[in-house]
GROMACS .gro file of C-alpha atoms in nm:
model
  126
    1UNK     CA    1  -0.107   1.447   5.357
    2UNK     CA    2  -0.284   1.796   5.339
    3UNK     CA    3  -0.434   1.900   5.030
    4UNK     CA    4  -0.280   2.217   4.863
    5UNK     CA    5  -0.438   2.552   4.933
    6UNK     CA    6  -0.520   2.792   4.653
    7UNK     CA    7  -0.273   3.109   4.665
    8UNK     CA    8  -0.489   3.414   4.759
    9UNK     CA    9  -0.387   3.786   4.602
   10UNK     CA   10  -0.585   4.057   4.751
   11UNK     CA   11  -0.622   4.357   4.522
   12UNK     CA   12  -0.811   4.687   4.700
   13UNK     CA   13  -0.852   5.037   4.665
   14UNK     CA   14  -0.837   5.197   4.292
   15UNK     CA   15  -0.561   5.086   4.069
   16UNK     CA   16  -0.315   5.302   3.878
   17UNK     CA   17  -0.127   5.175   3.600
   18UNK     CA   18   0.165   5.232   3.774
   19UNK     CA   19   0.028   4.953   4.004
   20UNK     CA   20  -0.019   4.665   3.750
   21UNK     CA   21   0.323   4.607   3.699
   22UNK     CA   22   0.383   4.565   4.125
   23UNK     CA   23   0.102   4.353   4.154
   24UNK     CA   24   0.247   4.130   3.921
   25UNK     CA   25   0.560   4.102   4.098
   26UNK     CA   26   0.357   4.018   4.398
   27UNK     CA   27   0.185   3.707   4.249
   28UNK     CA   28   0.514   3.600   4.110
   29UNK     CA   29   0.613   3.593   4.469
   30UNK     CA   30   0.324   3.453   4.592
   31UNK     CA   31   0.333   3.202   4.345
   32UNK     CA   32   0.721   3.102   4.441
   33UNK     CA   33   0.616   3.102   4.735
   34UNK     CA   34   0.322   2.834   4.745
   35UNK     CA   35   0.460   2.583   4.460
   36UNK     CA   36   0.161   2.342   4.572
   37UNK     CA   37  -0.079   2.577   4.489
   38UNK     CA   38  -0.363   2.461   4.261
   39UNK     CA   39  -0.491   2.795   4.180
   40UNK     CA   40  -0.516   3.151   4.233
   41UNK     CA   41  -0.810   3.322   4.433
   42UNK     CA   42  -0.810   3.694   4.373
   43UNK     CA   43  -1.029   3.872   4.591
   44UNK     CA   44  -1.129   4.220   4.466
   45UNK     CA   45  -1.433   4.304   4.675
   46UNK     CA   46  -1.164   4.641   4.838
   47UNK     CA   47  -1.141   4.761   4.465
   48UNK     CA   48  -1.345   5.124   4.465
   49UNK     CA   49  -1.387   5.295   4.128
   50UNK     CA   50  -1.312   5.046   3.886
   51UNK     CA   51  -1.236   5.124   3.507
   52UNK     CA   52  -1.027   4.940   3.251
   53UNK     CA   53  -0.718   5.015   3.402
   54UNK     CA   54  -0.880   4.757   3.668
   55UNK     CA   55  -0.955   4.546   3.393
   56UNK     CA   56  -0.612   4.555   3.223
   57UNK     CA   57  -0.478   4.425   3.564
   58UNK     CA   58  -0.691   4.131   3.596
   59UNK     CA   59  -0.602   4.036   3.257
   60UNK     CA   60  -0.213   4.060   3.327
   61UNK     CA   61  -0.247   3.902   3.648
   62UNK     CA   62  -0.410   3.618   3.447
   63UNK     CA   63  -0.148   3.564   3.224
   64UNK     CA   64   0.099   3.577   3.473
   65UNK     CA   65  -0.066   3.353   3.674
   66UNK     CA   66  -0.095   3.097   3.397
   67UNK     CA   67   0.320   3.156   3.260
   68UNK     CA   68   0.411   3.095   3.607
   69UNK     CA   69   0.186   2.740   3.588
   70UNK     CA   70  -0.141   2.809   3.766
   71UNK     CA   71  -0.455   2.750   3.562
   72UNK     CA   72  -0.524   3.139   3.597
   73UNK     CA   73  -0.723   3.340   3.814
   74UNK     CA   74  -1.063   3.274   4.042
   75UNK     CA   75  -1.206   3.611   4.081
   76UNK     CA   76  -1.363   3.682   4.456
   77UNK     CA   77  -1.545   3.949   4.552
   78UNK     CA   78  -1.585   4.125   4.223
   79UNK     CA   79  -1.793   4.470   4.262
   80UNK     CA   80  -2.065   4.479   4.008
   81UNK     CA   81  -1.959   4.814   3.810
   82UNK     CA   82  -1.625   4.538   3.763
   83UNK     CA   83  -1.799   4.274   3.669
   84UNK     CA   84  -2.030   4.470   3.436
   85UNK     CA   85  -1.682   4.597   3.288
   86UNK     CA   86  -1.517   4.258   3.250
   87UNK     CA   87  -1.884   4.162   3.046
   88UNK     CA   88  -1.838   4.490   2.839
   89UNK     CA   89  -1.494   4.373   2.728
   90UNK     CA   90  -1.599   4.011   2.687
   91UNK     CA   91  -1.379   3.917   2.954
   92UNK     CA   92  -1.686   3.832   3.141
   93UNK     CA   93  -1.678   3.464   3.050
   94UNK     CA   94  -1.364   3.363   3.099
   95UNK     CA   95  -1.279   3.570   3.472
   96UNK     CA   96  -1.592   3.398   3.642
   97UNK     CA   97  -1.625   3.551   4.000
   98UNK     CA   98  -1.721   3.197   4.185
   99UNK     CA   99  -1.832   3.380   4.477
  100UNK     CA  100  -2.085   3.525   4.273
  101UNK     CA  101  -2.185   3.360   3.978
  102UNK     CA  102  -2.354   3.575   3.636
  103UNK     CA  103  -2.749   3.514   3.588
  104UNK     CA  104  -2.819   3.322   3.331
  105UNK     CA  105  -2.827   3.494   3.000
  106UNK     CA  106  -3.150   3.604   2.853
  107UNK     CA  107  -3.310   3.461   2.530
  108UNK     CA  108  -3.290   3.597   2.218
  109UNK     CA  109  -3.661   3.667   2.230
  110UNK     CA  110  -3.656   3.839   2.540
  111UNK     CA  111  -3.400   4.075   2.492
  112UNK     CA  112  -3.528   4.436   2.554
  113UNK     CA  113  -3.218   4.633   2.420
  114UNK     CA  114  -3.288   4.778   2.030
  115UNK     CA  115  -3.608   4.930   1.856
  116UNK     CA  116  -3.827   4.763   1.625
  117UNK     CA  117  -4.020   5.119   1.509
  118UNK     CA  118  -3.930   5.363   1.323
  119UNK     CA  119  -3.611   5.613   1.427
  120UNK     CA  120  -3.632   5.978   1.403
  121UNK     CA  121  -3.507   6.124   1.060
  122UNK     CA  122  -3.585   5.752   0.919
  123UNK     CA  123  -3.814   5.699   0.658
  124UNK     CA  124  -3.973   5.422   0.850
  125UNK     CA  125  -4.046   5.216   0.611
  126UNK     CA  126  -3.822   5.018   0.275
   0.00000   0.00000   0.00000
């Protein structure tokens, strides 16, 4: 007996939010179609000029890949300004891209991001 195949939903070129809607039709299809499938591979690496209307996709293609019974997405493919967007919205976490995984995160001690001297306009000291 063959082993199921994950369902694969190709999403390219910018995304409208006109679009979302359609390309959640098309994994309900997809989805009908392929009862055996385990999970759902979404390869994004056609998206160009992604923003949170991207973002808001993924999300409801997630859901609607987990009401229809699959565990939820595996993101593919995801362009970096996506993946830094998906981070930024703390989405990051929970839409891995397995293709290409997140470094590690840093330590507390190395973070570089902040100031520890005095602002401008502050009294720089208590």
């Amino acid at each position: 007996m063959e082993a199921p195949h994950p369902a694969v939903l190709v999403v390219s070129g910018h995304l409208t939010r006109d679009a979302v809607p359609r390309l959640c039709a098309d994994l309900e299809d997809l989805l009908a179609g392929s009862p055996a499938a385990t999970a759902v591979h979404c390869d994004l690496s056609g998206v160009v000029h992604p923003d949170l209307t991207t973002v808001e996709a993924i999300a409801r293609l997630s859901l609607t890949a987990r009401r229809t019974g699959a565990p939820g997405l595996r993101l593919h493919g995801t362009p970096p300004e996506l993946r830094a967007l998906l981070d930024l919205v703390g989405l990051g976490s929970v839409m891995e891209d397995v293709s290409a995984p997140h470094p590690p995160p840093t330590a507390p001690g190395t973070r570089t991001a902040g100031t520890s001297g005095p602002r401008p306009g502050s009294s720089g000291g208590p």
